[in-house]
Amino acid sequence: MSKERFGLAVAQMGPIHLNDSRESTVARLMEMMREAAGRGAKLVVFPELALTTFFPRYWMSEEDAEARFFEPSMPSPATQPLFDLALSLGIGFYLGYAERTENGRHFNTSILVDEHAKIVGRYRKIHLPGHSDHKPEAPFQHLEKKFFEVGNEGFGVWPMLGTTIGQCICNDRRWPETFRVMSLQSAQMVVLGYNTPSWNIHWKEPAHLRMFHHLLSLQANAYQNALWIGAAAKCGAEDGFHMIGGSAIVAPSGEIVAQSQSEEDEVIFVSCDMALGDNFRQHIFNFAKHRRPEHYGLITERTGAGEPLVRGTTS
Ligand code: CDT
């Protein structure tokens, strides 16, 4: 593999049911890690909340959720074999899980682990979707705002594996700010995991739009920031609740260069040309030359849409 090539694997997961053990889930991750390494991957990307079912779909107390679904340490006894395998294979990985901190705070978290099995980067999800109240009329809940705090560590990037990698989680991929903040820190690649329900509980949305908006978000953000993006789904029906697949690797051109075909455990792989983003970065998206931050103030001044700014007339 030449200096410019980066073997990127995305390990999609089929469903994890409520009664599946952490040990059986980690065994699935390990099998895909072996396959990824065998195909020449430097990094394998696992989904959001990859150790359990997507538990925010269920109404329960915070205490019950903590006891059943959160990790008080990482590596944990159940995930240590994954770290050991990564070390023996010399492969890095991205993993999403529910984090309980030492002082009892709860975050939807992902980590980047290097080829020495060292956790080099941690990200706590910032754009939490859903609601915190019980919606008994809905077919399922989306209680991320109940079970998690908004991430408190910003959008980081980490020099690792010979490049600069950023990470985010699921709903973050729909927000252009996520990727722009990372590309302003010279990210070359962004990786993420997701759990996207196939049905919208808020309004009657055509089902095909779920996949369309997912891919649209990845492709637009890859192109506009000259990034490689790797996105890993947890998908299929978890105890009857269906989530989209569509795990993908997207090039800095915005083109999808690999996509999963199933809704099961499946590894996709691309030998990424890390120079592919250079032309975009040097020309059309040469940030230093073309960005106009003096006109972007509202991005950080306002959260929601407000009144038009007062401007000059056209006469
Ligand atoms: N897990 C997660 O963030 N899911 C959200 C659901 C939003 S509904 C379109 C997602 O952005 O996929």
mmCIF file of C-alpha atoms in Angstrom, residues 104-229:
data_model
loop_
_atom_site.group_PDB
_atom_site.id
_atom_site.type_symbol
_atom_site.label_atom_id
_atom_site.label_comp_id
_atom_site.label_asym_id
_atom_site.label_seq_id
_atom_site.Cartn_x
_atom_site.Cartn_y
_atom_site.Cartn_z
ATOM 1 C CA GLY A 104 -22.559 9.640 36.990
ATOM 2 C CA ARG A 105 -23.073 11.728 33.833
ATOM 3 C CA HIS A 106 -24.459 10.119 30.690
ATOM 4 C CA PHE A 107 -23.303 10.702 27.124
ATOM 5 C CA ASN A 108 -23.802 9.067 23.735
ATOM 6 C CA THR A 109 -20.101 8.608 23.032
ATOM 7 C CA SER A 110 -17.680 7.344 20.417
ATOM 8 C CA ILE A 111 -13.966 6.660 20.658
ATOM 9 C CA LEU A 112 -11.095 6.427 18.231
ATOM 10 C CA VAL A 113 -8.587 3.726 19.136
ATOM 11 C CA ASP A 114 -5.173 3.601 17.461
ATOM 12 C CA GLU A 115 -3.194 0.602 16.171
ATOM 13 C CA HIS A 116 -1.677 0.149 19.650
ATOM 14 C CA ALA A 117 -5.175 -0.263 21.144
ATOM 15 C CA LYS A 118 -4.853 3.127 22.860
ATOM 16 C CA ILE A 119 -7.933 5.365 23.053
ATOM 17 C CA VAL A 120 -6.694 8.529 21.374
ATOM 18 C CA GLY A 121 -9.958 10.407 20.845
ATOM 19 C CA ARG A 122 -13.337 10.695 22.539
ATOM 20 C CA TYR A 123 -16.441 12.409 21.175
ATOM 21 C CA ARG A 124 -19.717 13.004 23.035
ATOM 22 C CA LYS A 125 -22.710 13.451 20.714
ATOM 23 C CA ILE A 126 -23.788 17.070 20.357
ATOM 24 C CA HIS A 127 -26.877 17.017 18.094
ATOM 25 C CA LEU A 128 -29.173 14.802 20.162
ATOM 26 C CA PRO A 129 -32.394 14.107 18.242
ATOM 27 C CA GLY A 130 -35.781 13.120 19.581
ATOM 28 C CA HIS A 131 -37.525 14.099 22.810
ATOM 29 C CA SER A 132 -37.395 13.621 26.584
ATOM 30 C CA ASP A 133 -41.121 13.154 27.295
ATOM 31 C CA HIS A 134 -43.101 9.946 27.002
ATOM 32 C CA LYS A 135 -45.097 9.701 23.735
ATOM 33 C CA PRO A 136 -47.399 6.722 24.359
ATOM 34 C CA GLU A 137 -49.231 7.338 21.068
ATOM 35 C CA ALA A 138 -46.026 6.835 19.042
ATOM 36 C CA PRO A 139 -45.073 3.345 17.776
ATOM 37 C CA PHE A 140 -41.710 3.757 19.535
ATOM 38 C CA GLN A 141 -39.815 6.426 21.403
ATOM 39 C CA HIS A 142 -36.672 8.392 20.529
ATOM 40 C CA LEU A 143 -35.480 9.347 24.018
ATOM 41 C CA GLU A 144 -31.942 10.530 23.393
ATOM 42 C CA LYS A 145 -32.802 13.859 25.040
ATOM 43 C CA LYS A 146 -33.883 11.968 28.186
ATOM 44 C CA PHE A 147 -31.004 9.527 28.492
ATOM 45 C CA PHE A 148 -28.048 11.653 27.347
ATOM 46 C CA GLU A 149 -26.581 15.083 28.059
ATOM 47 C CA VAL A 150 -25.451 17.227 25.132
ATOM 48 C CA GLY A 151 -21.771 16.522 24.491
ATOM 49 C CA ASN A 152 -19.425 18.872 26.314
ATOM 50 C CA GLU A 153 -16.176 18.402 24.395
ATOM 51 C CA GLY A 154 -16.871 19.907 20.977
ATOM 52 C CA PHE A 155 -15.961 18.448 17.588
ATOM 53 C CA GLY A 156 -12.380 17.211 17.671
ATOM 54 C CA VAL A 157 -9.943 15.707 15.190
ATOM 55 C CA TRP A 158 -6.994 13.468 15.973
ATOM 56 C CA PRO A 159 -3.703 12.846 14.166
ATOM 57 C CA MET A 160 -3.584 9.046 13.932
ATOM 58 C CA LEU A 161 -2.720 6.248 11.522
ATOM 59 C CA GLY A 162 -0.789 8.687 9.340
ATOM 60 C CA THR A 163 -3.693 11.077 8.725
ATOM 61 C CA THR A 164 -6.083 13.379 10.627
ATOM 62 C CA ILE A 165 -9.422 11.858 11.601
ATOM 63 C CA GLY A 166 -12.562 13.443 13.005
ATOM 64 C CA GLN A 167 -15.542 11.637 14.489
ATOM 65 C CA CYS A 168 -19.208 12.347 15.078
ATOM 66 C CA ILE A 169 -22.365 10.344 15.723
ATOM 67 C CA CYS A 170 -25.515 9.710 13.688
ATOM 68 C CA ASN A 171 -27.731 12.824 13.732
ATOM 69 C CA ASP A 172 -24.584 15.021 13.658
ATOM 70 C CA ARG A 173 -24.163 14.026 9.996
ATOM 71 C CA ARG A 174 -27.242 16.040 9.029
ATOM 72 C CA TRP A 175 -25.680 19.323 10.248
ATOM 73 C CA PRO A 176 -23.101 21.068 8.031
ATOM 74 C CA GLU A 177 -21.528 22.776 11.063
ATOM 75 C CA THR A 178 -20.310 19.373 12.306
ATOM 76 C CA PHE A 179 -18.098 18.755 9.307
ATOM 77 C CA ARG A 180 -16.998 22.346 8.737
ATOM 78 C CA VAL A 181 -15.706 22.658 12.296
ATOM 79 C CA MET A 182 -13.696 19.484 11.791
ATOM 80 C CA SER A 183 -12.382 20.423 8.355
ATOM 81 C CA LEU A 184 -11.260 23.783 9.773
ATOM 82 C CA GLN A 185 -9.009 21.622 11.982
ATOM 83 C CA SER A 186 -7.611 19.936 8.843
ATOM 84 C CA ALA A 187 -9.550 16.669 9.105
ATOM 85 C CA GLN A 188 -8.906 14.435 6.089
ATOM 86 C CA MET A 189 -11.416 11.787 7.085
ATOM 87 C CA VAL A 190 -14.522 11.739 9.296
ATOM 88 C CA VAL A 191 -16.028 8.534 10.651
ATOM 89 C CA LEU A 192 -19.382 7.980 12.303
ATOM 90 C CA GLY A 193 -21.895 5.374 13.364
ATOM 91 C CA TYR A 194 -25.686 5.616 13.220
ATOM 92 C CA ASN A 195 -29.017 4.049 14.206
ATOM 93 C CA THR A 196 -31.683 5.540 11.927
ATOM 94 C CA PRO A 197 -35.243 4.267 12.426
ATOM 95 C CA SER A 198 -37.015 3.540 9.132
ATOM 96 C CA TRP A 199 -40.169 5.329 10.263
ATOM 97 C CA ASN A 200 -40.708 8.916 11.285
ATOM 98 C CA ILE A 201 -42.718 9.136 14.520
ATOM 99 C CA HIS A 202 -43.384 12.879 14.101
ATOM 100 C CA TRP A 203 -45.057 13.075 10.688
ATOM 101 C CA LYS A 204 -46.052 10.823 7.785
ATOM 102 C CA GLU A 205 -42.854 10.886 5.764
ATOM 103 C CA PRO A 206 -42.324 8.782 2.602
ATOM 104 C CA ALA A 207 -40.104 5.894 3.767
ATOM 105 C CA HIS A 208 -37.584 6.223 0.910
ATOM 106 C CA LEU A 209 -36.556 9.667 2.162
ATOM 107 C CA ARG A 210 -34.798 8.099 5.165
ATOM 108 C CA MET A 211 -32.115 6.547 2.948
ATOM 109 C CA PHE A 212 -32.045 9.515 0.564
ATOM 110 C CA HIS A 213 -31.396 12.070 3.326
ATOM 111 C CA HIS A 214 -28.788 9.849 4.958
ATOM 112 C CA LEU A 215 -26.744 9.529 1.754
ATOM 113 C CA LEU A 216 -27.383 13.135 0.742
ATOM 114 C CA SER A 217 -25.912 14.314 4.058
ATOM 115 C CA LEU A 218 -22.796 12.173 3.700
ATOM 116 C CA GLN A 219 -22.217 13.108 0.073
ATOM 117 C CA ALA A 220 -22.771 16.844 0.487
ATOM 118 C CA ASN A 221 -20.538 17.081 3.534
ATOM 119 C CA ALA A 222 -17.769 14.975 1.968
ATOM 120 C CA TYR A 223 -17.696 17.194 -1.130
ATOM 121 C CA GLN A 224 -18.031 20.563 0.618
ATOM 122 C CA ASN A 225 -15.184 19.716 2.982
ATOM 123 C CA ALA A 226 -13.000 17.534 0.716
ATOM 124 C CA LEU A 227 -13.278 14.644 3.180
ATOM 125 C CA TRP A 228 -13.340 10.898 3.122
ATOM 126 C CA ILE A 229 -16.367 9.814 5.171
#
